[in-house]
Protein backbone atom coordinates (compact mmCIF):
# COMPACT_ATOMS: atom_id res chain seq x y z
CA UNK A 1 98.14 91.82 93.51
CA UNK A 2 97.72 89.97 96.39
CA UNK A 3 95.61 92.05 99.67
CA UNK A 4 97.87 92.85 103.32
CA UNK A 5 96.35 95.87 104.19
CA UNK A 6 92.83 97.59 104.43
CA UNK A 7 91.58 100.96 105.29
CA UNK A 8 87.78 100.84 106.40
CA UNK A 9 86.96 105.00 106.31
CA UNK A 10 84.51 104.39 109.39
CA UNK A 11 84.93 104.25 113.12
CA UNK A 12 86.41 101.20 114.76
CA UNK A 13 83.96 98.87 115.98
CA UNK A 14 83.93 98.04 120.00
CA UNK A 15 83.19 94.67 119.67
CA UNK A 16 85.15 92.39 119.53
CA UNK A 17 83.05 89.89 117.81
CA UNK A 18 83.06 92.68 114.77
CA UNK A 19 82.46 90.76 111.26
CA UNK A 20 86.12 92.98 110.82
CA UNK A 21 88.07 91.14 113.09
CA UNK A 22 87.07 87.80 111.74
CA UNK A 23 88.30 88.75 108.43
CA UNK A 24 91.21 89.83 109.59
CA UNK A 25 92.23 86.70 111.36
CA UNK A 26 90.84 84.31 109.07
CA UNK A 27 92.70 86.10 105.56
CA UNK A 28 95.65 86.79 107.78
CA UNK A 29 95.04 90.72 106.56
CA UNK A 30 95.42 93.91 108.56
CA UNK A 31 92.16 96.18 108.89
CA UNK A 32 92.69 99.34 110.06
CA UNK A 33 89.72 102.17 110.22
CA UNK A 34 89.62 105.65 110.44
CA UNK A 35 86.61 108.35 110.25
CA UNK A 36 86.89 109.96 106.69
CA UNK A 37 83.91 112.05 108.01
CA UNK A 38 82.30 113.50 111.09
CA UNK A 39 79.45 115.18 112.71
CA UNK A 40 79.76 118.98 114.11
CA UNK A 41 76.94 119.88 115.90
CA UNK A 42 74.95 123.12 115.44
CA UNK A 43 74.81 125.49 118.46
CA UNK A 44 71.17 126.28 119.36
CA UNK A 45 71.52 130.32 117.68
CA UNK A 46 72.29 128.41 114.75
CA UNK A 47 69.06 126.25 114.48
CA UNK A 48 67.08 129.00 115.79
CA UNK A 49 68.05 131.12 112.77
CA UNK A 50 66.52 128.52 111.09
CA UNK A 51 62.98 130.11 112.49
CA UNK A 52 61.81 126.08 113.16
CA UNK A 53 59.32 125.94 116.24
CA UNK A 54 59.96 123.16 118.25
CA UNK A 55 57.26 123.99 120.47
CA UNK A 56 54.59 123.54 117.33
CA UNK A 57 55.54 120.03 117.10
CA UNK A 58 53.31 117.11 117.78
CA UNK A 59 55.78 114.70 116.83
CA UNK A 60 59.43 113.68 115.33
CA UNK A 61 60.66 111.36 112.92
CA UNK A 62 64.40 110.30 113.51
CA UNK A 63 66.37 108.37 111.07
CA UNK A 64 69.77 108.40 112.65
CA UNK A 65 70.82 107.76 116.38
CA UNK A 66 72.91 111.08 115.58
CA UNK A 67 69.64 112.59 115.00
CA UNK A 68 68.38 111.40 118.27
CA UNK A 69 71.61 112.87 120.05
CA UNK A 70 71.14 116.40 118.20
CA UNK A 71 67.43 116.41 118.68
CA UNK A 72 67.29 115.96 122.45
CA UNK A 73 70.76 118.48 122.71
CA UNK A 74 69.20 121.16 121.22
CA UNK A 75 66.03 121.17 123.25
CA UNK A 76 68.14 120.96 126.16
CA UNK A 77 69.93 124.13 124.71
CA UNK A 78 67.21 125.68 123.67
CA UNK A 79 65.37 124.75 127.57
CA UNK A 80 62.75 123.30 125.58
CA UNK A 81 60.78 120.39 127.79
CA UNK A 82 60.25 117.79 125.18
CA UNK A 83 56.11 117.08 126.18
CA UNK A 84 55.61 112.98 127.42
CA UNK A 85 52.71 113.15 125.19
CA UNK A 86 55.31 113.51 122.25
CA UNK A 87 55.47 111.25 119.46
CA UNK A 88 58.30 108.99 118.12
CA UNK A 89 58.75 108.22 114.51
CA UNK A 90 62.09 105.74 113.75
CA UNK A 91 63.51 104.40 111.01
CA UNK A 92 64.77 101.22 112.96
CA UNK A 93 63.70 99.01 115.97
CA UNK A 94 67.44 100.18 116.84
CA UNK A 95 66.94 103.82 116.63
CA UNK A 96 63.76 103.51 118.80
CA UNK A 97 65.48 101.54 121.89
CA UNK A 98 68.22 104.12 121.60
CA UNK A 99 65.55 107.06 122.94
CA UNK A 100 65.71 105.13 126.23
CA UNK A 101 69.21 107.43 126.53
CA UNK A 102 66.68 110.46 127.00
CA UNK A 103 63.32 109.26 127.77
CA UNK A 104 61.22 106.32 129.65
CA UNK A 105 60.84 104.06 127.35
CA UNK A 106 57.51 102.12 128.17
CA UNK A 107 56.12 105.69 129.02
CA UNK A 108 55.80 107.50 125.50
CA UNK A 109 54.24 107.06 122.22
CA UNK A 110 56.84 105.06 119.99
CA UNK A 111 57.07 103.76 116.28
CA UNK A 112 59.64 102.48 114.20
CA UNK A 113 59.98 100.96 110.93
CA UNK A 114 62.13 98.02 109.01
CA UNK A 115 64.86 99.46 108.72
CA UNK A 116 64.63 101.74 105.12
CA UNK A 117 62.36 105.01 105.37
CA UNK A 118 59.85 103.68 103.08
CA UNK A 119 58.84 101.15 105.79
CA UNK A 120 58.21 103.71 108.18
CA UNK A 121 56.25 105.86 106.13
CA UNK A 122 53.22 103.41 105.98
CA UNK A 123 52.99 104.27 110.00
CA UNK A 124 53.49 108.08 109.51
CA UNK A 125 50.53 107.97 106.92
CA UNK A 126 48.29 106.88 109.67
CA UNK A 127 49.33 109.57 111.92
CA UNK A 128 48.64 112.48 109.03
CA UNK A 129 47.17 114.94 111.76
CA UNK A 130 50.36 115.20 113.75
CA UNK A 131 52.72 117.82 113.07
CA UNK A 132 55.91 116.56 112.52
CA UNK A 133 59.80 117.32 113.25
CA UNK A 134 62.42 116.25 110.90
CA UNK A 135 66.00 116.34 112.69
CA UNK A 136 68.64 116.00 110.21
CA UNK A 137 72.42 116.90 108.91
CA UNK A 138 72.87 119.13 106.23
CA UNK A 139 73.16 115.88 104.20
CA UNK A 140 69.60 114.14 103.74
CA UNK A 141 68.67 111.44 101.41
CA UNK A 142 66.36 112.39 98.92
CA UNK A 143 63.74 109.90 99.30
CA UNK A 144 63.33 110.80 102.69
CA UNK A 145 61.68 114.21 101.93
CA UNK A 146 60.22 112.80 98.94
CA UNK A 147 58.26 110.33 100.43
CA UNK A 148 57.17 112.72 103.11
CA UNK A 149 56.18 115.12 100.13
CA UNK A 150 54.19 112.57 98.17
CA UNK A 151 52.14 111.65 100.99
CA UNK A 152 50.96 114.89 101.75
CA UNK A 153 52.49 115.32 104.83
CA UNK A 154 52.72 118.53 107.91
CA UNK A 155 56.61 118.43 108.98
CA UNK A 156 59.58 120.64 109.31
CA UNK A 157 62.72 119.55 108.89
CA UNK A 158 65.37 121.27 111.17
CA UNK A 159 69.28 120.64 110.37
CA UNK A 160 71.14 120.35 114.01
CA UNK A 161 73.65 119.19 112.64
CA UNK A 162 76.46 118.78 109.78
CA UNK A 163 78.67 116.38 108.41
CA UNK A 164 82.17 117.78 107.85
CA UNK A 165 85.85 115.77 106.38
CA UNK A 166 87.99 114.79 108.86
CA UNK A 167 91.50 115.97 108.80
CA UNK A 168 93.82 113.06 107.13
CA UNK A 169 96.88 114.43 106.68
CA UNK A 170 98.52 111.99 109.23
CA UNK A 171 97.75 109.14 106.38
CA UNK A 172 99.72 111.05 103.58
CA UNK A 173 102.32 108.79 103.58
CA UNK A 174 100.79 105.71 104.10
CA UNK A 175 99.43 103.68 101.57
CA UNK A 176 96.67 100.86 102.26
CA UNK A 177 96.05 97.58 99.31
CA UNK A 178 92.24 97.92 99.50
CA UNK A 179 90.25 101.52 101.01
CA UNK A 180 86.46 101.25 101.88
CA UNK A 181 83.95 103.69 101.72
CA UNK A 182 80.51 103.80 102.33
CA UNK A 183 79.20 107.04 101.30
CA UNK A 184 79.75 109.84 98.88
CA UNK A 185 80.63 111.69 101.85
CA UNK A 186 83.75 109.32 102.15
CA UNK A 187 84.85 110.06 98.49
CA UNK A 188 84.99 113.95 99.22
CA UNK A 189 87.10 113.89 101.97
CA UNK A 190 89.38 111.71 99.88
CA UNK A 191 89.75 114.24 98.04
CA UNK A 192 89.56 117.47 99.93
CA UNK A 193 92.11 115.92 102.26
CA UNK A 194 94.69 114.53 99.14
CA UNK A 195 93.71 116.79 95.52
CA UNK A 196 96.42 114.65 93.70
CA UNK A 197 95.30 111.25 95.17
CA UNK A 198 95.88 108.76 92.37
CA UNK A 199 94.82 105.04 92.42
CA UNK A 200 97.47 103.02 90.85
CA UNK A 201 97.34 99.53 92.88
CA UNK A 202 95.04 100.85 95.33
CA UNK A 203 91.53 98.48 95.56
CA UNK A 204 88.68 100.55 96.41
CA UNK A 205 85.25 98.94 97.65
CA UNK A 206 82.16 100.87 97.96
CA UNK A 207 78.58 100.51 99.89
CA UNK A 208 75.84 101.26 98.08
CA UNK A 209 74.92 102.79 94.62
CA UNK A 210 75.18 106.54 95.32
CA UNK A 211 78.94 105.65 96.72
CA UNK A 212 79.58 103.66 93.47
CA UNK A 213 78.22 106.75 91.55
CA UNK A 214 80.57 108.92 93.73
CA UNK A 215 83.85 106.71 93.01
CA UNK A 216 82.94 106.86 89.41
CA UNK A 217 82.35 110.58 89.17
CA UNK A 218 85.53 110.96 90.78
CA UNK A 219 87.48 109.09 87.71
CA UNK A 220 88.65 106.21 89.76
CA UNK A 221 87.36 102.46 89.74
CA UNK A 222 85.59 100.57 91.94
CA UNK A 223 87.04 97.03 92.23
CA UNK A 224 84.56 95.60 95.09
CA UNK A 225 81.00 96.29 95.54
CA UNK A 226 78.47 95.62 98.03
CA UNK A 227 75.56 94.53 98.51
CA UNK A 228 75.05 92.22 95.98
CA UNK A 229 73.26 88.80 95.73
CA UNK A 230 76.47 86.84 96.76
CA UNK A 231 77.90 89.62 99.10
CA UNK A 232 75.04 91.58 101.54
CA UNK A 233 77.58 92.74 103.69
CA UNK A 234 80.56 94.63 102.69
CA UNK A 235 82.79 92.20 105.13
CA UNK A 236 81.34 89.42 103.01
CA UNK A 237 82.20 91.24 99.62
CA UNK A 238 85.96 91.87 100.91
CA UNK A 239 86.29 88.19 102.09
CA UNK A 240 85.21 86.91 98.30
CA UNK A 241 87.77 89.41 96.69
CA UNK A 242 90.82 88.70 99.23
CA UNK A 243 90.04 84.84 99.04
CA UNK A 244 90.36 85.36 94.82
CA UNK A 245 93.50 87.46 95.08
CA UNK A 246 95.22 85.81 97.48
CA UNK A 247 94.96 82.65 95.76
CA UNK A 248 96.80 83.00 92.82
């Protein structure tokens, strides 16, 4: 069956030059996105409850620019004065020009790694005598604490904040050729927001291999997948599946 219409469960990007909009204007398709997911953020009684010390902190590791938000909202909560002589740990180059939001910049301490946690934690192994802060959602990969574990060492992680499904009930009656996820997060709001959801004719195309898992575990088939050797992008996977389909 030829492809019309997809459903990308992820914000809309703001620009315009969006690998999205390309694809939609060079298959002649219509993309349309929409948060499956969300992030609620915990109130500062919350995360004290959690008895985590921000004050014994030397340092904090930050994987997510959401963690960077939550981190620096909570201390502002909380009236704690993050010290200048703190230490940045991030995942991404990305991640690390984002703290110019809340700090100067050329001022403080400031690391960052590839763009996977196991890049970064080659830098955090040189820094074993700091005691670091983990920021996270209740959702974590596993790795991350893993590595952190394995390597011996000194941090706390403190959850500021959760992911939570979005409400989808306005899409009930609206059905979509091809829906894209990219986490297992994606795959439970499916389903919390439509129990009966069948796929009949419905394409789904999923990000990663714990998504892929998640779509499987969920008894329904994954038709596009991404990354792969061909596709390393999930715009580029969609393009190669439309341009087969469309075809015939």
């Amino acid at each position: 069956m030829k492809v019309k219409t997809i459903l990308v469960s992820q914000p809309e990007p703001k620009s315009e030059t969006s690998p999205y909009h390309d694809l939609a204007r060079k298959q002649k398709v219509n993309v349309d996105f929409r948060p499956f997911i969300h992030v609620e953020g915990l109130s500062a009684t919350d995360v004290r409850q959690q008895k985590v010390s921000f004050t014994d902190h030397t340092a904090v590791i930050l994987t997510s620019r959401n963690a960077v938000d939550h981190y620096f909202r909570v201390c502002e909560e909380m009236r704690f004065e993050v010290p200048t002589a703190m230490k940045y740990f991030c995942m991404s180059e990305a991640i690390a020009f984002y703290l110019q939001k809340y700090i100067t910049y050329r001022k403080r301490k400031i690391y960052y790694g590839k763009q996977r946690f196991a890049d970064l934690i080659d830098t955090i192994k040189k820094h074993k005598s700091e005691n670091f802060l983990l920021p996270s959602s209740n959702l974590l990969k596993p790795v991350i604490p893993k590595l952190l574990d394995d390597n011996k060492i000194n941090y706390t992680r403190a959850i500021l904040y959760k992911t939570v499904c979005s409400d989808l009930s306005d899409l009930e009656d609206v059905f979509y050729d091809i829906l894209v996820f990219f986490s297992p997060s994606g795959i439970k709001s499916l389903f919390q927001n439509f129990p009966n959801f069948v796929q009949n004719n419905t394409r789904i195309a999923a990000f990663g291999q714990t998504t892929v898992k998640a779509v499987a575990d969920a008894g329904l088939k994954v038709d596009i997948e991404a990354p792969s050797v061909k596709a390393p992008s999930m715009t580029m996977a969609l393009e190669q599946y439309i341009k087969d389909v469309n075809k015939k």
